[in-house]
Each structure stands twice: as structure tokens, then as C-alpha cells.
């Protein structure tokens, strides 16, 4: 459903930032564009990451008419400034397709998120409609007050089951125990490794505690002061940690 939008943005903007949580399918979607003249770097590759950090201007160079795809851009934020220099001097369309697992607007290490210069698409986990191959017409029908009797009946048990399966592609294919293990490892990797790409976190155990506390208060109002007291840190520290968690699309 996003392919048409991505192709359109690449045809009218100098670049595109495809952003969203880890493992929602950004790289798969980028590759499925099948751009005729493109080159891809993934910064999960240690050699590519080292090259990107050592010489950003050379790393972001591209040929005329070529789309340079850079996967996991948040790992080398210095590339953004190098890209800014390129696109400020070249108005041609579709020069860059960036994918990233962090919201660069929250990242303290990013001096310029290229807001206004790139098109932005937020990719989320699968919706129930995507999982069932159904076109997303629910909201249109709701505003028109014209519901059709095409929706599959779901009782409370069905809905809770789907909620626990979630919308990430890989764990939906796993059994209950393996899925639980996948989510535990996913959260641990985000909060102990990936988050260091965008901000400095000194107390990882406190960060984990804050995240778990927020999970327990989903869909509820809560007090920052109460959370700070529970975590035994200052209010300012809690607010900084929440910003970091938001940047990773966990909340």
C-alpha cells in the first residue's frame, strides 16, 4: 500500500526518509521499489559504517540520475549534514532514499534532520487489514456512515489473540514461547544497543525500569513526578529518557 506513495515522493522530492521501528519492514519495502538506477549501503555492515563515519562527503556522493539508498541512517548522523550540502546544491529529484529506525527529530546527536528537504513516510507494524489483505476503507466508511457487512466477525477472545500476536512480520510466524522470546530480545536490544546510536544513556537499568513502568500504564494518565520517584532519578532525567524511548518508536 505504501509503494505508490514512495514512488511518487521520489519523483517530486530530492530525497525520501522512510522511518519506523526496527523490524517493521523498511528495508524490504525499499528493495521492493526496484529502482532502475540505484545503489544501496546498509549501515548494519561494520565496514560500511566505518566508511560512512570516516568520510561522510565521499560516502554520500552519487552519480547523476542515481538514487543512493542508505539503510539505518541514524547510525551515522554526520551523513545528514553531508547530504544537506549535496541537495542544497542539486535540485534533481530522487537523489536519496534513507531508512532509519529512529525519529531523527528526537535525536540529540543530529544537528539537522533535513526537515523540509526530504519527503517522510512513517512505516508502522502491520494493521489487521494488511494481515487479512483488506483495503483500508474503515475510516472512509465510518465518516460516510456506510458500513457493509463484509467484516469478519471477531469476539473479544479473537481481538485479544490478535493483539498479542502484534503487527511485526517475523514474530507472527512464531509459536507463543518463541514469540515471547523474540519480543524480550527486541526490547533488550533497543534499550541496551540501538538507543546508543542517537543519545547517551548512562543508566541502562533505569531506562529499562522506566520503559516497563510506562508499559504498565498504557492508555492511562500518569505523573512524571511519580515516575521520577519510582526510578529514584530527577524529573529532568525521566523526561530525557522518555524522549529517547519515543525516538525509538516504542511509544
mmCIF file of C-alpha atoms in Angstrom:
data_model
loop_
_atom_site.group_PDB
_atom_site.id
_atom_site.type_symbol
_atom_site.label_atom_id
_atom_site.label_comp_id
_atom_site.label_asym_id
_atom_site.label_seq_id
_atom_site.Cartn_x
_atom_site.Cartn_y
_atom_site.Cartn_z
ATOM 1 C CA UNK A 1 0.000 0.000 0.000
ATOM 2 C CA UNK A 2 2.940 2.362 0.521
ATOM 3 C CA UNK A 3 4.753 1.593 -2.754
ATOM 4 C CA UNK A 4 2.768 4.086 -4.823
ATOM 5 C CA UNK A 5 3.319 6.846 -2.272
ATOM 6 C CA UNK A 6 7.056 6.166 -2.051
ATOM 7 C CA UNK A 7 7.483 6.226 -5.826
ATOM 8 C CA UNK A 8 5.542 9.483 -6.041
ATOM 9 C CA UNK A 9 7.634 11.191 -3.364
ATOM 10 C CA UNK A 10 10.876 10.096 -5.009
ATOM 11 C CA UNK A 11 9.638 11.644 -8.255
ATOM 12 C CA UNK A 12 8.858 15.059 -6.716
ATOM 13 C CA UNK A 13 11.302 15.409 -3.798
ATOM 14 C CA UNK A 14 15.093 15.449 -3.665
ATOM 15 C CA UNK A 15 15.038 12.556 -1.245
ATOM 16 C CA UNK A 16 12.866 10.425 0.989
ATOM 17 C CA UNK A 17 13.193 9.358 4.616
ATOM 18 C CA UNK A 18 11.450 6.032 5.286
ATOM 19 C CA UNK A 19 11.284 5.776 9.055
ATOM 20 C CA UNK A 20 9.749 3.487 11.657
ATOM 21 C CA UNK A 21 10.553 0.964 14.353
ATOM 22 C CA UNK A 22 13.054 -1.834 13.884
ATOM 23 C CA UNK A 23 11.767 -4.926 12.065
ATOM 24 C CA UNK A 24 8.595 -3.404 10.592
ATOM 25 C CA UNK A 25 9.799 -3.983 7.017
ATOM 26 C CA UNK A 26 11.504 -0.742 5.913
ATOM 27 C CA UNK A 27 14.417 -2.425 4.138
ATOM 28 C CA UNK A 28 12.089 -4.934 2.483
ATOM 29 C CA UNK A 29 9.852 -2.111 1.262
ATOM 30 C CA UNK A 30 12.811 -0.081 -0.025
ATOM 31 C CA UNK A 31 14.118 -3.058 -2.002
ATOM 32 C CA UNK A 32 10.689 -3.805 -3.450
ATOM 33 C CA UNK A 33 10.693 -0.380 -5.134
ATOM 34 C CA UNK A 34 13.057 -1.918 -7.727
ATOM 35 C CA UNK A 35 14.506 1.463 -8.680
ATOM 36 C CA UNK A 36 16.190 1.170 -12.103
ATOM 37 C CA UNK A 37 19.281 3.195 -11.194
ATOM 38 C CA UNK A 38 20.115 2.788 -7.524
ATOM 39 C CA UNK A 39 22.860 1.765 -5.130
ATOM 40 C CA UNK A 40 22.403 0.628 -1.526
ATOM 41 C CA UNK A 41 24.515 0.905 1.617
ATOM 42 C CA UNK A 42 23.423 -0.701 4.866
ATOM 43 C CA UNK A 43 24.983 0.752 7.999
ATOM 44 C CA UNK A 44 24.388 -2.510 9.849
ATOM 45 C CA UNK A 45 27.525 -3.550 7.942
ATOM 46 C CA UNK A 46 30.540 -2.591 10.081
ATOM 47 C CA UNK A 47 32.750 -1.807 7.072
ATOM 48 C CA UNK A 48 30.129 0.465 5.503
ATOM 49 C CA UNK A 49 29.531 2.162 8.860
ATOM 50 C CA UNK A 50 33.241 2.807 9.351
ATOM 51 C CA UNK A 51 33.488 4.320 5.861
ATOM 52 C CA UNK A 52 30.435 6.499 6.489
ATOM 53 C CA UNK A 53 31.843 7.873 9.740
ATOM 54 C CA UNK A 54 35.359 8.457 8.420
ATOM 55 C CA UNK A 55 34.412 10.360 5.252
ATOM 56 C CA UNK A 56 30.730 11.424 5.062
ATOM 57 C CA UNK A 57 31.064 13.662 1.934
ATOM 58 C CA UNK A 58 32.573 10.837 -0.132
ATOM 59 C CA UNK A 59 30.093 8.289 1.215
ATOM 60 C CA UNK A 60 27.037 10.255 0.071
ATOM 61 C CA UNK A 61 28.304 11.043 -3.422
ATOM 62 C CA UNK A 62 26.132 9.656 -6.197
ATOM 63 C CA UNK A 63 26.056 9.706 -9.969
ATOM 64 C CA UNK A 64 23.651 11.892 -11.895
ATOM 65 C CA UNK A 65 20.244 10.220 -12.027
ATOM 66 C CA UNK A 66 21.190 7.662 -9.373
ATOM 67 C CA UNK A 67 19.239 7.044 -6.143
ATOM 68 C CA UNK A 68 21.530 6.294 -3.219
ATOM 69 C CA UNK A 69 19.782 4.109 -0.625
ATOM 70 C CA UNK A 70 21.251 4.313 2.889
ATOM 71 C CA UNK A 71 19.803 1.842 5.390
ATOM 72 C CA UNK A 72 19.794 2.658 9.162
ATOM 73 C CA UNK A 73 20.889 6.270 8.698
ATOM 74 C CA UNK A 74 20.725 7.020 12.447
ATOM 75 C CA UNK A 75 23.930 5.012 12.969
ATOM 76 C CA UNK A 76 25.941 7.737 11.180
ATOM 77 C CA UNK A 77 24.175 11.078 11.810
ATOM 78 C CA UNK A 78 27.072 13.021 10.276
ATOM 79 C CA UNK A 79 25.835 11.801 6.885
ATOM 80 C CA UNK A 80 22.786 14.038 7.188
ATOM 81 C CA UNK A 81 24.837 17.221 7.061
ATOM 82 C CA UNK A 82 26.788 15.874 4.078
ATOM 83 C CA UNK A 83 23.502 15.052 2.311
ATOM 84 C CA UNK A 84 22.184 18.542 3.112
ATOM 85 C CA UNK A 85 25.139 20.095 1.322
ATOM 86 C CA UNK A 86 24.543 17.911 -1.750
ATOM 87 C CA UNK A 87 20.807 18.520 -2.103
ATOM 88 C CA UNK A 88 21.120 22.247 -1.384
ATOM 89 C CA UNK A 89 23.302 22.453 -4.497
ATOM 90 C CA UNK A 90 21.355 19.973 -6.650
ATOM 91 C CA UNK A 91 17.595 20.227 -7.080
ATOM 92 C CA UNK A 92 17.190 16.966 -9.004
ATOM 93 C CA UNK A 93 14.594 14.559 -7.669
ATOM 94 C CA UNK A 94 15.012 11.172 -6.023
ATOM 95 C CA UNK A 95 18.665 11.515 -5.052
ATOM 96 C CA UNK A 96 18.401 9.712 -1.703
ATOM 97 C CA UNK A 97 16.254 7.101 -0.046
ATOM 98 C CA UNK A 98 17.095 6.938 3.655
ATOM 99 C CA UNK A 99 15.713 4.361 6.052
ATOM 100 C CA UNK A 100 16.056 4.629 9.795
ATOM 101 C CA UNK A 101 14.795 3.050 12.996
ATOM 102 C CA UNK A 102 14.788 6.270 14.994
ATOM 103 C CA UNK A 103 12.906 9.534 14.772
ATOM 104 C CA UNK A 104 15.724 11.922 13.933
ATOM 105 C CA UNK A 105 13.832 14.908 15.327
ATOM 106 C CA UNK A 106 14.330 13.482 18.838
ATOM 107 C CA UNK A 107 17.979 12.536 18.401
ATOM 108 C CA UNK A 108 20.349 14.871 20.270
ATOM 109 C CA UNK A 109 23.290 13.803 18.079
ATOM 110 C CA UNK A 110 21.542 15.016 14.919
ATOM 111 C CA UNK A 111 22.198 18.680 14.138
ATOM 112 C CA UNK A 112 19.908 18.800 11.088
ATOM 113 C CA UNK A 113 17.137 16.245 10.451
ATOM 114 C CA UNK A 114 16.675 17.654 6.912
ATOM 115 C CA UNK A 115 13.105 18.585 7.774
ATOM 116 C CA UNK A 116 11.511 20.212 4.742
ATOM 117 C CA UNK A 117 14.141 18.898 2.369
ATOM 118 C CA UNK A 118 13.055 15.253 2.292
ATOM 119 C CA UNK A 119 9.718 13.563 1.983
ATOM 120 C CA UNK A 120 8.914 11.467 5.059
ATOM 121 C CA UNK A 121 6.971 8.215 5.287
ATOM 122 C CA UNK A 122 6.368 6.561 8.656
ATOM 123 C CA UNK A 123 6.105 2.789 8.321
ATOM 124 C CA UNK A 124 4.227 1.077 11.139
ATOM 125 C CA UNK A 125 3.725 -2.598 12.011
ATOM 126 C CA UNK A 126 1.032 -4.475 10.085
ATOM 127 C CA UNK A 127 -2.550 -3.431 10.642
ATOM 128 C CA UNK A 128 -5.201 -6.124 10.865
ATOM 129 C CA UNK A 129 -6.366 -5.076 7.418
ATOM 130 C CA UNK A 130 -2.910 -5.642 5.934
ATOM 131 C CA UNK A 131 -2.679 -9.024 7.633
ATOM 132 C CA UNK A 132 -6.007 -10.052 6.104
ATOM 133 C CA UNK A 133 -5.281 -8.436 2.729
ATOM 134 C CA UNK A 134 -8.184 -5.997 3.102
ATOM 135 C CA UNK A 135 -8.054 -2.490 1.649
ATOM 136 C CA UNK A 136 -8.020 0.252 4.317
ATOM 137 C CA UNK A 137 -11.560 1.602 3.925
ATOM 138 C CA UNK A 138 -12.786 1.518 7.525
ATOM 139 C CA UNK A 139 -12.366 5.232 8.272
ATOM 140 C CA UNK A 140 -13.932 6.241 4.955
ATOM 141 C CA UNK A 141 -16.924 4.049 5.740
ATOM 142 C CA UNK A 142 -17.114 5.427 9.288
ATOM 143 C CA UNK A 143 -17.306 9.049 8.140
ATOM 144 C CA UNK A 144 -19.878 8.178 5.465
ATOM 145 C CA UNK A 145 -21.798 6.023 7.958
ATOM 146 C CA UNK A 146 -21.970 3.364 5.268
ATOM 147 C CA UNK A 147 -20.745 0.107 6.745
ATOM 148 C CA UNK A 148 -21.005 -3.021 4.672
ATOM 149 C CA UNK A 149 -21.479 -6.489 6.083
ATOM 150 C CA UNK A 150 -18.058 -7.608 4.851
ATOM 151 C CA UNK A 151 -16.128 -7.529 8.111
ATOM 152 C CA UNK A 152 -15.172 -10.878 9.565
ATOM 153 C CA UNK A 153 -16.828 -11.401 12.966
ATOM 154 C CA UNK A 154 -14.389 -11.192 15.871
ATOM 155 C CA UNK A 155 -15.228 -11.721 19.510
ATOM 156 C CA UNK A 156 -13.217 -10.469 22.482
ATOM 157 C CA UNK A 157 -11.021 -13.572 22.536
ATOM 158 C CA UNK A 158 -10.133 -13.114 18.835
ATOM 159 C CA UNK A 159 -9.222 -9.472 19.365
ATOM 160 C CA UNK A 160 -7.009 -10.223 22.386
ATOM 161 C CA UNK A 161 -5.307 -13.015 20.418
ATOM 162 C CA UNK A 162 -4.507 -10.633 17.542
ATOM 163 C CA UNK A 163 -3.253 -8.015 19.980
ATOM 164 C CA UNK A 164 -0.751 -10.470 21.468
ATOM 165 C CA UNK A 165 0.367 -11.622 18.015
ATOM 166 C CA UNK A 166 1.127 -7.987 17.187
ATOM 167 C CA UNK A 167 1.986 -6.473 13.823
ATOM 168 C CA UNK A 168 5.691 -7.240 13.426
ATOM 169 C CA UNK A 169 6.123 -9.636 10.481
ATOM 170 C CA UNK A 170 8.597 -12.136 11.961
ATOM 171 C CA UNK A 171 7.054 -12.956 15.376
ATOM 172 C CA UNK A 172 3.640 -13.535 13.787
ATOM 173 C CA UNK A 173 5.147 -16.678 12.274
ATOM 174 C CA UNK A 174 6.401 -17.982 15.635
ATOM 175 C CA UNK A 175 4.811 -20.058 18.371
ATOM 176 C CA UNK A 176 3.842 -18.471 21.695
ATOM 177 C CA UNK A 177 7.100 -19.156 23.574
ATOM 178 C CA UNK A 178 9.329 -18.179 20.654
ATOM 179 C CA UNK A 179 7.286 -15.035 20.092
ATOM 180 C CA UNK A 180 7.649 -14.022 23.733
ATOM 181 C CA UNK A 181 11.402 -14.581 23.484
ATOM 182 C CA UNK A 182 11.529 -12.501 20.258
ATOM 183 C CA UNK A 183 9.859 -9.517 21.916
ATOM 184 C CA UNK A 184 12.070 -9.740 25.020
ATOM 185 C CA UNK A 185 15.222 -9.763 22.878
ATOM 186 C CA UNK A 186 13.837 -6.999 20.659
ATOM 187 C CA UNK A 187 13.205 -4.714 23.618
ATOM 188 C CA UNK A 188 16.554 -5.553 25.226
ATOM 189 C CA UNK A 189 18.475 -4.802 22.012
ATOM 190 C CA UNK A 190 16.667 -1.482 21.545
ATOM 191 C CA UNK A 191 17.236 -0.304 25.097
ATOM 192 C CA UNK A 192 20.829 -1.513 25.508
ATOM 193 C CA UNK A 193 22.322 -1.185 21.996
ATOM 194 C CA UNK A 194 20.321 0.693 19.366
ATOM 195 C CA UNK A 195 19.412 3.612 21.595
ATOM 196 C CA UNK A 196 23.119 4.471 21.910
ATOM 197 C CA UNK A 197 23.114 5.415 18.206
ATOM 198 C CA UNK A 198 21.042 8.506 18.935
ATOM 199 C CA UNK A 199 21.642 9.519 22.536
ATOM 200 C CA UNK A 200 23.820 8.952 25.593
ATOM 201 C CA UNK A 201 22.192 6.746 28.212
ATOM 202 C CA UNK A 202 24.284 6.194 31.329
ATOM 203 C CA UNK A 203 21.860 4.173 33.444
ATOM 204 C CA UNK A 204 20.511 1.386 31.235
ATOM 205 C CA UNK A 205 18.830 -0.335 34.194
ATOM 206 C CA UNK A 206 16.934 2.878 34.960
ATOM 207 C CA UNK A 207 15.917 3.170 31.301
ATOM 208 C CA UNK A 208 14.556 -0.381 31.366
ATOM 209 C CA UNK A 209 12.646 0.361 34.553
ATOM 210 C CA UNK A 210 11.093 3.499 33.069
ATOM 211 C CA UNK A 211 10.077 1.609 29.912
ATOM 212 C CA UNK A 212 8.476 -1.206 31.921
ATOM 213 C CA UNK A 213 6.657 1.303 34.122
ATOM 214 C CA UNK A 214 5.269 3.033 31.032
ATOM 215 C CA UNK A 215 4.205 -0.296 29.509
ATOM 216 C CA UNK A 216 2.242 -0.989 32.692
ATOM 217 C CA UNK A 217 0.432 2.355 32.343
ATOM 218 C CA UNK A 218 -0.576 2.026 28.690
ATOM 219 C CA UNK A 219 -3.692 4.112 27.897
ATOM 220 C CA UNK A 220 -3.589 5.750 31.324
ATOM 221 C CA UNK A 221 -2.579 9.164 32.558
ATOM 222 C CA UNK A 222 0.490 9.147 34.762
ATOM 223 C CA UNK A 223 2.573 11.609 36.718
ATOM 224 C CA UNK A 224 6.153 12.366 35.685
ATOM 225 C CA UNK A 225 6.936 13.205 39.310
ATOM 226 C CA UNK A 226 5.617 9.814 40.438
ATOM 227 C CA UNK A 227 7.712 8.050 37.778
ATOM 228 C CA UNK A 228 10.814 10.015 38.821
ATOM 229 C CA UNK A 229 10.236 8.994 42.434
ATOM 230 C CA UNK A 230 9.819 5.325 41.478
ATOM 231 C CA UNK A 231 13.007 5.408 39.380
ATOM 232 C CA UNK A 232 14.949 7.404 42.008
ATOM 233 C CA UNK A 233 16.134 9.947 39.432
ATOM 234 C CA UNK A 234 15.348 13.593 38.702
ATOM 235 C CA UNK A 235 12.327 14.709 36.704
ATOM 236 C CA UNK A 236 14.662 16.067 34.010
ATOM 237 C CA UNK A 237 16.346 12.669 33.666
ATOM 238 C CA UNK A 238 12.983 10.931 33.303
ATOM 239 C CA UNK A 239 11.915 13.395 30.604
ATOM 240 C CA UNK A 240 15.186 12.849 28.707
ATOM 241 C CA UNK A 241 14.797 9.083 28.895
ATOM 242 C CA UNK A 242 11.188 9.260 27.709
ATOM 243 C CA UNK A 243 12.305 11.332 24.707
ATOM 244 C CA UNK A 244 14.871 8.639 23.895
ATOM 245 C CA UNK A 245 12.243 5.899 24.162
ATOM 246 C CA UNK A 246 9.906 7.882 21.897
ATOM 247 C CA UNK A 247 12.715 8.324 19.383
ATOM 248 C CA UNK A 248 12.924 4.528 19.038
ATOM 249 C CA UNK A 249 9.170 4.350 18.297
ATOM 250 C CA UNK A 250 8.433 2.329 21.428
ATOM 251 C CA UNK A 251 5.820 4.902 22.499
#
